[in-house]
JSON list of C-alpha atoms and ligand atoms in Angstrom, two decimals:
[
{"chain": "U", "resi": 1, "resn": "MET", "atom": "CA", "xyz": [76.48, 94.95, 98.47]},
{"chain": "U", "resi": 2, "resn": "SER", "atom": "CA", "xyz": [75.49, 93.09, 101.65]},
{"chain": "U", "resi": 3, "resn": "LYS", "atom": "CA", "xyz": [75.51, 94.60, 104.91]},
{"chain": "U", "resi": 4, "resn": "PRO", "atom": "CA", "xyz": [78.98, 93.26, 106.26]},
{"chain": "U", "resi": 5, "resn": "ILE", "atom": "CA", "xyz": [80.68, 94.34, 103.13]},
{"chain": "U", "resi": 6, "resn": "ASP", "atom": "CA", "xyz": [79.11, 97.84, 103.30]},
{"chain": "U", "resi": 7, "resn": "LEU", "atom": "CA", "xyz": [80.45, 98.28, 106.85]},
{"chain": "U", "resi": 8, "resn": "LEU", "atom": "CA", "xyz": [83.94, 97.49, 105.46]},
{"chain": "U", "resi": 9, "resn": "MET", "atom": "CA", "xyz": [83.49, 99.97, 102.77]},
{"chain": "U", "resi": 10, "resn": "ASP", "atom": "CA", "xyz": [82.44, 102.52, 105.20]},
{"chain": "U", "resi": 11, "resn": "GLU", "atom": "CA", "xyz": [85.60, 102.03, 107.20]},
{"chain": "U", "resi": 12, "resn": "HIS", "atom": "CA", "xyz": [87.56, 102.45, 104.01]},
{"chain": "U", "resi": 13, "resn": "LYS", "atom": "CA", "xyz": [86.01, 105.99, 103.75]},
{"chain": "U", "resi": 14, "resn": "ASN", "atom": "CA", "xyz": [87.42, 106.79, 107.10]},
{"chain": "U", "resi": 15, "resn": "ILE", "atom": "CA", "xyz": [90.87, 105.52, 106.40]},
{"chain": "U", "resi": 16, "resn": "LEU", "atom": "CA", "xyz": [90.90, 107.46, 103.13]},
{"chain": "U", "resi": 17, "resn": "LEU", "atom": "CA", "xyz": [90.05, 110.63, 105.17]},
{"chain": "U", "resi": 18, "resn": "ALA", "atom": "CA", "xyz": [92.94, 109.98, 107.41]},
{"chain": "U", "resi": 19, "resn": "ILE", "atom": "CA", "xyz": [95.28, 109.28, 104.45]},
{"chain": "U", "resi": 20, "resn": "ASP", "atom": "CA", "xyz": [94.29, 112.64, 102.91]},
{"chain": "U", "resi": 21, "resn": "GLY", "atom": "CA", "xyz": [95.05, 114.36, 106.21]},
{"chain": "U", "resi": 22, "resn": "LEU", "atom": "CA", "xyz": [98.50, 112.62, 106.31]},
{"chain": "U", "resi": 23, "resn": "LEU", "atom": "CA", "xyz": [99.35, 113.50, 102.78]},
{"chain": "U", "resi": 24, "resn": "ASP", "atom": "CA", "xyz": [98.30, 117.21, 103.25]},
{"chain": "U", "resi": 25, "resn": "GLN", "atom": "CA", "xyz": [100.43, 117.33, 106.30]},
{"chain": "U", "resi": 26, "resn": "ALA", "atom": "CA", "xyz": [103.38, 115.80, 104.60]},
{"chain": "U", "resi": 27, "resn": "ALA", "atom": "CA", "xyz": [103.26, 118.28, 101.81]},
{"chain": "U", "resi": 28, "resn": "LYS", "atom": "CA", "xyz": [103.12, 121.19, 104.43]},
{"chain": "U", "resi": 29, "resn": "ASP", "atom": "CA", "xyz": [105.99, 119.92, 106.34]},
{"chain": "U", "resi": 30, "resn": "GLU", "atom": "CA", "xyz": [107.98, 119.40, 103.30]},
{"chain": "U", "resi": 31, "resn": "LYS", "atom": "CA", "xyz": [107.63, 123.05, 102.60]},
{"chain": "U", "resi": 32, "resn": "THR", "atom": "CA", "xyz": [108.32, 124.31, 106.12]},
{"chain": "U", "resi": 33, "resn": "GLY", "atom": "CA", "xyz": [111.08, 121.70, 106.89]},
{"chain": "U", "resi": 34, "resn": "ARG", "atom": "CA", "xyz": [109.47, 121.01, 110.16]},
{"chain": "U", "resi": 35, "resn": "ILE", "atom": "CA", "xyz": [107.96, 117.81, 111.40]},
{"chain": "U", "resi": 36, "resn": "SER", "atom": "CA", "xyz": [104.41, 118.00, 113.00]},
{"chain": "U", "resi": 37, "resn": "ALA", "atom": "CA", "xyz": [105.12, 115.23, 115.43]},
{"chain": "U", "resi": 38, "resn": "ASP", "atom": "CA", "xyz": [101.93, 115.52, 117.41]},
{"chain": "U", "resi": 39, "resn": "PHE", "atom": "CA", "xyz": [99.80, 115.14, 114.30]},
{"chain": "U", "resi": 40, "resn": "TYR", "atom": "CA", "xyz": [101.79, 112.25, 113.08]},
{"chain": "U", "resi": 41, "resn": "ARG", "atom": "CA", "xyz": [101.54, 110.45, 116.44]},
{"chain": "U", "resi": 42, "resn": "ALA", "atom": "CA", "xyz": [97.80, 110.74, 116.24]},
{"chain": "U", "resi": 43, "resn": "GLY", "atom": "CA", "xyz": [97.89, 109.60, 112.72]},
{"chain": "U", "resi": 44, "resn": "ILE", "atom": "CA", "xyz": [99.89, 106.68, 113.69]},
{"chain": "U", "resi": 45, "resn": "ASP", "atom": "CA", "xyz": [97.65, 105.83, 116.50]},
{"chain": "U", "resi": 46, "resn": "PHE", "atom": "CA", "xyz": [94.62, 105.94, 114.10]},
{"chain": "U", "resi": 47, "resn": "ILE", "atom": "CA", "xyz": [96.29, 103.88, 111.51]},
{"chain": "U", "resi": 48, "resn": "ARG", "atom": "CA", "xyz": [97.60, 101.06, 114.02]},
{"chain": "U", "resi": 49, "resn": "ASN", "atom": "CA", "xyz": [94.33, 100.89, 115.97]},
{"chain": "U", "resi": 50, "resn": "TYR", "atom": "CA", "xyz": [91.52, 101.72, 113.56]},
{"chain": "U", "resi": 51, "resn": "ALA", "atom": "CA", "xyz": [92.92, 100.85, 110.17]},
{"chain": "U", "resi": 52, "resn": "ASP", "atom": "CA", "xyz": [94.97, 97.80, 111.38]},
{"chain": "U", "resi": 53, "resn": "ARG", "atom": "CA", "xyz": [93.68, 96.41, 114.61]},
{"chain": "U", "resi": 54, "resn": "PHE", "atom": "CA", "xyz": [89.99, 97.14, 113.98]},
{"chain": "U", "resi": 55, "resn": "HIS", "atom": "CA", "xyz": [89.53, 97.19, 110.17]},
{"chain": "U", "resi": 56, "resn": "HIS", "atom": "CA", "xyz": [92.30, 94.84, 108.99]},
{"chain": "U", "resi": 57, "resn": "ALA", "atom": "CA", "xyz": [91.53, 92.46, 111.79]},
{"chain": "U", "resi": 58, "resn": "LYS", "atom": "CA", "xyz": [88.04, 92.05, 110.43]},
{"chain": "U", "resi": 59, "resn": "GLU", "atom": "CA", "xyz": [89.47, 91.31, 106.89]},
{"chain": "U", "resi": 60, "resn": "GLU", "atom": "CA", "xyz": [92.20, 89.03, 108.03]},
{"chain": "U", "resi": 61, "resn": "ASP", "atom": "CA", "xyz": [90.52, 87.10, 110.83]},
{"chain": "U", "resi": 62, "resn": "ILE", "atom": "CA", "xyz": [87.07, 86.90, 109.47]},
{"chain": "U", "resi": 63, "resn": "LEU", "atom": "CA", "xyz": [86.43, 87.80, 105.85]},
{"chain": "U", "resi": 64, "resn": "PHE", "atom": "CA", "xyz": [89.65, 86.24, 104.32]},
{"chain": "U", "resi": 65, "resn": "ILE", "atom": "CA", "xyz": [89.13, 83.08, 106.55]},
{"chain": "U", "resi": 66, "resn": "GLU", "atom": "CA", "xyz": [85.81, 82.81, 105.15]},
{"chain": "U", "resi": 67, "resn": "LEU", "atom": "CA", "xyz": [86.89, 83.21, 101.56]},
{"chain": "U", "resi": 68, "resn": "ASN", "atom": "CA", "xyz": [89.43, 80.66, 101.81]},
{"chain": "U", "resi": 69, "resn": "LYS", "atom": "CA", "xyz": [87.09, 77.86, 102.79]},
{"chain": "U", "resi": 70, "resn": "ASP", "atom": "CA", "xyz": [86.88, 75.06, 100.36]},
{"chain": "U", "resi": 71, "resn": "SER", "atom": "CA", "xyz": [83.11, 75.55, 99.97]},
{"chain": "U", "resi": 72, "resn": "VAL", "atom": "CA", "xyz": [83.60, 79.06, 98.74]},
{"chain": "U", "resi": 73, "resn": "LYS", "atom": "CA", "xyz": [84.26, 79.38, 94.89]},
{"chain": "U", "resi": 74, "resn": "MET", "atom": "CA", "xyz": [85.81, 82.45, 93.39]},
{"chain": "U", "resi": 75, "resn": "HIS", "atom": "CA", "xyz": [87.38, 82.68, 89.97]},
{"chain": "U", "resi": 76, "resn": "CYS", "atom": "CA", "xyz": [90.47, 84.40, 91.53]},
{"chain": "U", "resi": 77, "resn": "ASN", "atom": "CA", "xyz": [91.50, 84.82, 95.07]},
{"chain": "U", "resi": 78, "resn": "PRO", "atom": "CA", "xyz": [93.31, 88.08, 95.82]},
{"chain": "U", "resi": 79, "resn": "THR", "atom": "CA", "xyz": [93.41, 87.41, 99.60]},
{"chain": "U", "resi": 80, "resn": "LYS", "atom": "CA", "xyz": [97.20, 86.55, 99.69]},
{"chain": "U", "resi": 81, "resn": "GLN", "atom": "CA", "xyz": [97.96, 89.70, 97.83]},
{"chain": "U", "resi": 82, "resn": "MET", "atom": "CA", "xyz": [95.92, 91.73, 100.18]},
{"chain": "U", "resi": 83, "resn": "LEU", "atom": "CA", "xyz": [97.58, 90.32, 103.30]},
{"chain": "U", "resi": 84, "resn": "TYR", "atom": "CA", "xyz": [101.06, 91.05, 101.68]},
{"chain": "U", "resi": 85, "resn": "GLU", "atom": "CA", "xyz": [99.89, 94.68, 101.17]},
{"chain": "U", "resi": 86, "resn": "HIS", "atom": "CA", "xyz": [98.71, 94.94, 104.84]},
{"chain": "U", "resi": 87, "resn": "ASP", "atom": "CA", "xyz": [102.23, 93.95, 105.82]},
{"chain": "U", "resi": 88, "resn": "LEU", "atom": "CA", "xyz": [103.77, 96.33, 103.63]},
{"chain": "U", "resi": 89, "resn": "GLY", "atom": "CA", "xyz": [101.53, 99.06, 105.07]},
{"chain": "U", "resi": 90, "resn": "ARG", "atom": "CA", "xyz": [102.79, 98.20, 108.42]},
{"chain": "U", "resi": 91, "resn": "GLN", "atom": "CA", "xyz": [106.42, 98.75, 107.28]},
{"chain": "U", "resi": 92, "resn": "HIS", "atom": "CA", "xyz": [105.64, 102.20, 105.88]},
{"chain": "U", "resi": 93, "resn": "VAL", "atom": "CA", "xyz": [104.01, 103.06, 109.21]},
{"chain": "U", "resi": 94, "resn": "LYS", "atom": "CA", "xyz": [107.13, 101.83, 111.06]},
{"chain": "U", "resi": 95, "resn": "GLU", "atom": "CA", "xyz": [109.17, 104.06, 108.88]},
{"chain": "U", "resi": 96, "resn": "LEU", "atom": "CA", "xyz": [107.03, 107.08, 109.66]},
{"chain": "U", "resi": 97, "resn": "ALA", "atom": "CA", "xyz": [107.09, 106.24, 113.36]},
{"chain": "U", "resi": 98, "resn": "THR", "atom": "CA", "xyz": [110.92, 106.02, 113.19]},
{"chain": "U", "resi": 99, "resn": "GLY", "atom": "CA", "xyz": [111.09, 109.26, 111.39]},
{"chain": "U", "resi": 100, "resn": "VAL", "atom": "CA", "xyz": [109.15, 111.03, 114.00]},
{"chain": "U", "resi": 101, "resn": "LYS", "atom": "CA", "xyz": [111.17, 109.63, 116.77]},
{"chain": "U", "resi": 102, "resn": "GLU", "atom": "CA", "xyz": [114.56, 110.38, 115.03]},
{"chain": "U", "resi": 103, "resn": "ASN", "atom": "CA", "xyz": [113.30, 113.83, 113.98]},
{"chain": "U", "resi": 104, "resn": "ASP", "atom": "CA", "xyz": [114.03, 112.76, 110.46]},
{"chain": "U", "resi": 105, "resn": "LEU", "atom": "CA", "xyz": [111.90, 114.61, 107.88]},
{"chain": "U", "resi": 106, "resn": "ALA", "atom": "CA", "xyz": [112.95, 112.46, 104.83]},
{"chain": "U", "resi": 107, "resn": "LYS", "atom": "CA", "xyz": [111.84, 109.24, 106.60]},
{"chain": "U", "resi": 108, "resn": "VAL", "atom": "CA", "xyz": [108.47, 110.88, 107.79]},
{"chain": "U", "resi": 109, "resn": "LEU", "atom": "CA", "xyz": [107.77, 111.94, 104.27]},
{"chain": "U", "resi": 110, "resn": "ALA", "atom": "CA", "xyz": [108.77, 108.53, 102.71]},
{"chain": "U", "resi": 111, "resn": "GLY", "atom": "CA", "xyz": [106.71, 106.65, 105.43]},
{"chain": "U", "resi": 112, "resn": "ALA", "atom": "CA", "xyz": [103.54, 108.93, 105.19]},
{"chain": "U", "resi": 113, "resn": "ARG", "atom": "CA", "xyz": [103.56, 108.87, 101.37]},
{"chain": "U", "resi": 114, "resn": "GLY", "atom": "CA", "xyz": [104.48, 105.26, 101.05]},
{"chain": "U", "resi": 115, "resn": "TYR", "atom": "CA", "xyz": [101.56, 104.35, 103.34]},
{"chain": "U", "resi": 116, "resn": "GLY", "atom": "CA", "xyz": [99.13, 106.71, 101.77]},
{"chain": "U", "resi": 117, "resn": "GLU", "atom": "CA", "xyz": [99.69, 105.65, 98.18]},
{"chain": "U", "resi": 118, "resn": "LEU", "atom": "CA", "xyz": [99.76, 101.89, 99.01]},
{"chain": "U", "resi": 119, "resn": "LEU", "atom": "CA", "xyz": [96.60, 102.09, 101.01]},
{"chain": "U", "resi": 120, "resn": "LYS", "atom": "CA", "xyz": [94.70, 104.22, 98.47]},
{"chain": "U", "resi": 121, "resn": "ASP", "atom": "CA", "xyz": [95.45, 101.64, 95.81]},
{"chain": "U", "resi": 122, "resn": "HIS", "atom": "CA", "xyz": [94.69, 98.78, 98.25]},
{"chain": "U", "resi": 123, "resn": "ILE", "atom": "CA", "xyz": [91.37, 100.15, 99.21]},
{"chain": "U", "resi": 124, "resn": "TYR", "atom": "CA", "xyz": [90.50, 100.72, 95.56]},
{"chain": "U", "resi": 125, "resn": "LYS", "atom": "CA", "xyz": [91.32, 97.08, 94.81]},
{"chain": "U", "resi": 126, "resn": "GLU", "atom": "CA", "xyz": [89.15, 95.85, 97.76]},
{"chain": "U", "resi": 127, "resn": "ASP", "atom": "CA", "xyz": [86.24, 98.05, 96.93]},
{"chain": "U", "resi": 128, "resn": "ASN", "atom": "CA", "xyz": [86.22, 97.16, 93.29]},
{"chain": "U", "resi": 129, "resn": "ILE", "atom": "CA", "xyz": [87.62, 93.75, 92.93]},
{"chain": "U", "resi": 130, "resn": "LEU", "atom": "CA", "xyz": [87.72, 91.78, 96.28]},
{"chain": "U", "resi": 131, "resn": "TYR", "atom": "CA", "xyz": [84.56, 92.90, 97.89]},
{"chain": "U", "resi": 132, "resn": "PRO", "atom": "CA", "xyz": [82.26, 92.37, 94.95]},
{"chain": "U", "resi": 133, "resn": "LEU", "atom": "CA", "xyz": [83.81, 88.90, 94.49]},
{"chain": "U", "resi": 134, "resn": "ALA", "atom": "CA", "xyz": [83.20, 88.15, 98.08]},
{"chain": "U", "resi": 135, "resn": "ASP", "atom": "CA", "xyz": [79.66, 89.39, 98.03]},
{"chain": "U", "resi": 136, "resn": "GLU", "atom": "CA", "xyz": [78.87, 87.02, 95.08]},
{"chain": "U", "resi": 137, "resn": "ALA", "atom": "CA", "xyz": [80.79, 84.06, 96.52]},
{"chain": "U", "resi": 138, "resn": "LEU", "atom": "CA", "xyz": [79.57, 84.07, 100.02]},
{"chain": "U", "resi": 139, "resn": "SER", "atom": "CA", "xyz": [76.21, 82.38, 101.02]},
{"chain": "U", "resi": 140, "resn": "ASP", "atom": "CA", "xyz": [73.63, 84.41, 102.83]},
{"chain": "U", "resi": 141, "resn": "GLY", "atom": "CA", "xyz": [74.27, 82.34, 105.94]},
{"chain": "U", "resi": 142, "resn": "ALA", "atom": "CA", "xyz": [77.90, 83.18, 105.81]},
{"chain": "U", "resi": 143, "resn": "LYS", "atom": "CA", "xyz": [77.20, 86.74, 105.44]},
{"chain": "U", "resi": 144, "resn": "ASP", "atom": "CA", "xyz": [74.87, 86.72, 108.50]},
{"chain": "U", "resi": 145, "resn": "GLU", "atom": "CA", "xyz": [77.53, 85.06, 110.65]},
{"chain": "U", "resi": 146, "resn": "MET", "atom": "CA", "xyz": [80.05, 87.60, 109.40]},
{"chain": "U", "resi": 147, "resn": "LEU", "atom": "CA", "xyz": [77.73, 90.55, 110.22]},
{"chain": "U", "resi": 148, "resn": "ALA", "atom": "CA", "xyz": [77.07, 89.01, 113.77]},
{"chain": "U", "resi": 149, "resn": "LYS", "atom": "CA", "xyz": [81.05, 88.87, 114.19]},
{"chain": "U", "resi": 150, "resn": "PHE", "atom": "CA", "xyz": [81.50, 92.38, 112.96]},
{"chain": "U", "resi": 151, "resn": "GLU", "atom": "CA", "xyz": [78.81, 93.86, 115.19]},
{"chain": "U", "resi": 152, "resn": "LYS", "atom": "CA", "xyz": [80.50, 92.07, 118.32]},
{"chain": "U", "resi": 153, "resn": "ILE", "atom": "CA", "xyz": [83.78, 93.67, 117.27]},
{"chain": "U", "resi": 154, "resn": "ALA", "atom": "CA", "xyz": [82.29, 97.19, 116.85]},
{"chain": "U", "resi": 155, "resn": "ARG", "atom": "CA", "xyz": [80.89, 96.90, 120.37]},
{"chain": "U", "resi": 156, "resn": "GLU", "atom": "CA", "xyz": [84.24, 95.94, 121.79]},
{"chain": "U", "resi": 157, "resn": "TYR", "atom": "CA", "xyz": [85.87, 98.83, 119.92]},
{"chain": "U", "resi": 158, "resn": "SER", "atom": "CA", "xyz": [83.10, 101.46, 120.41]},
{"chain": "U", "resi": 159, "resn": "GLY", "atom": "CA", "xyz": [85.07, 103.45, 123.04]},
{"chain": "U", "resi": 160, "resn": "ALA", "atom": "CA", "xyz": [88.25, 103.46, 121.20]},
{"chain": "U", "resi": 161, "resn": "ASN", "atom": "CA", "xyz": [86.55, 104.42, 117.92]},
{"chain": "U", "resi": 162, "resn": "LYS", "atom": "CA", "xyz": [84.98, 107.42, 119.38]},
{"chain": "U", "resi": 163, "resn": "LYS", "atom": "CA", "xyz": [88.47, 108.90, 119.82]},
{"chain": "U", "resi": 164, "resn": "TYR", "atom": "CA", "xyz": [89.16, 108.15, 116.17]},
{"chain": "U", "resi": 165, "resn": "GLU", "atom": "CA", "xyz": [85.99, 109.89, 115.04]},
{"chain": "U", "resi": 166, "resn": "LEU", "atom": "CA", "xyz": [87.32, 112.83, 116.81]},
{"chain": "U", "resi": 167, "resn": "PHE", "atom": "CA", "xyz": [90.59, 112.50, 115.04]},
{"chain": "U", "resi": 168, "resn": "LEU", "atom": "CA", "xyz": [88.92, 112.59, 111.75]},
{"chain": "U", "resi": 169, "resn": "SER", "atom": "CA", "xyz": [86.60, 115.42, 112.62]},
{"chain": "U", "resi": 170, "resn": "GLY", "atom": "CA", "xyz": [89.57, 117.56, 113.41]},
{"chain": "U", "resi": 171, "resn": "LEU", "atom": "CA", "xyz": [91.27, 117.10, 110.05]},
{"chain": "U", "resi": 172, "resn": "ASN", "atom": "CA", "xyz": [91.30, 119.90, 107.39]},
{"chain": "U", "resi": 173, "resn": "LYS", "atom": "CA", "xyz": [90.61, 122.48, 110.04]},
{"chain": "J", "resi": 201, "resn": "FE2", "atom": "FE1", "xyz": [92.70, 95.17, 103.29]},
{"chain": "J", "resi": 202, "resn": "FE2", "atom": "FE1", "xyz": [90.21, 97.03, 103.68]}
]
C-alpha cells in the first residue's frame, strides 16, 4: 500500500484499540450496573476528535473527494456507503453521550456497542476493499498530493493527538 493509505490504516489500529476499550468497559458496567462516566467521556472525546475530526475528515475531505473525480476509474465506488456509516457512527456516539448525561445504562451500552460493532465492520471494509481499490486507482501524483495534505493535518493535530495517545496507552491497565 502507498504511504498515505498506510497512514490511514495505522489510524484504524488506534481506533480499534479504543473500541476494544469501550466494549470491555461496557461489559464490566453491564455486570456492575454502574456507568463509568469519566471513562466514556474520555472515549467520546477520542472518538469525536481523533476518529471523526482527524481520521474521518481525511477520508471525507481528501481521499473520497479524490476518488470521486471523473479521472479516477474504480469498478465500484463504496464512498457513499462509507459516508453513510460515518453518519451512523455519529448517531451511536450521540446515544452514548446522552446515556452518560442521563445516567441511563441501557443507552450507554447500546451506544457503545452500536458504535463499536459498526466501526469494526466499517474499518474492515475500508482496509480490505476501499483502500486497496483506492491504491490501485489513484495516480502517483494524486497520492503524493494526498500525503502532503495528510502531513499538514498531522502537524495541525499533533498537540491534540498526544492526548489521545495517552488515552490509548491507559487502556487495559
Ligand atoms: Fe471511514
Ligand atoms: Fe477509516
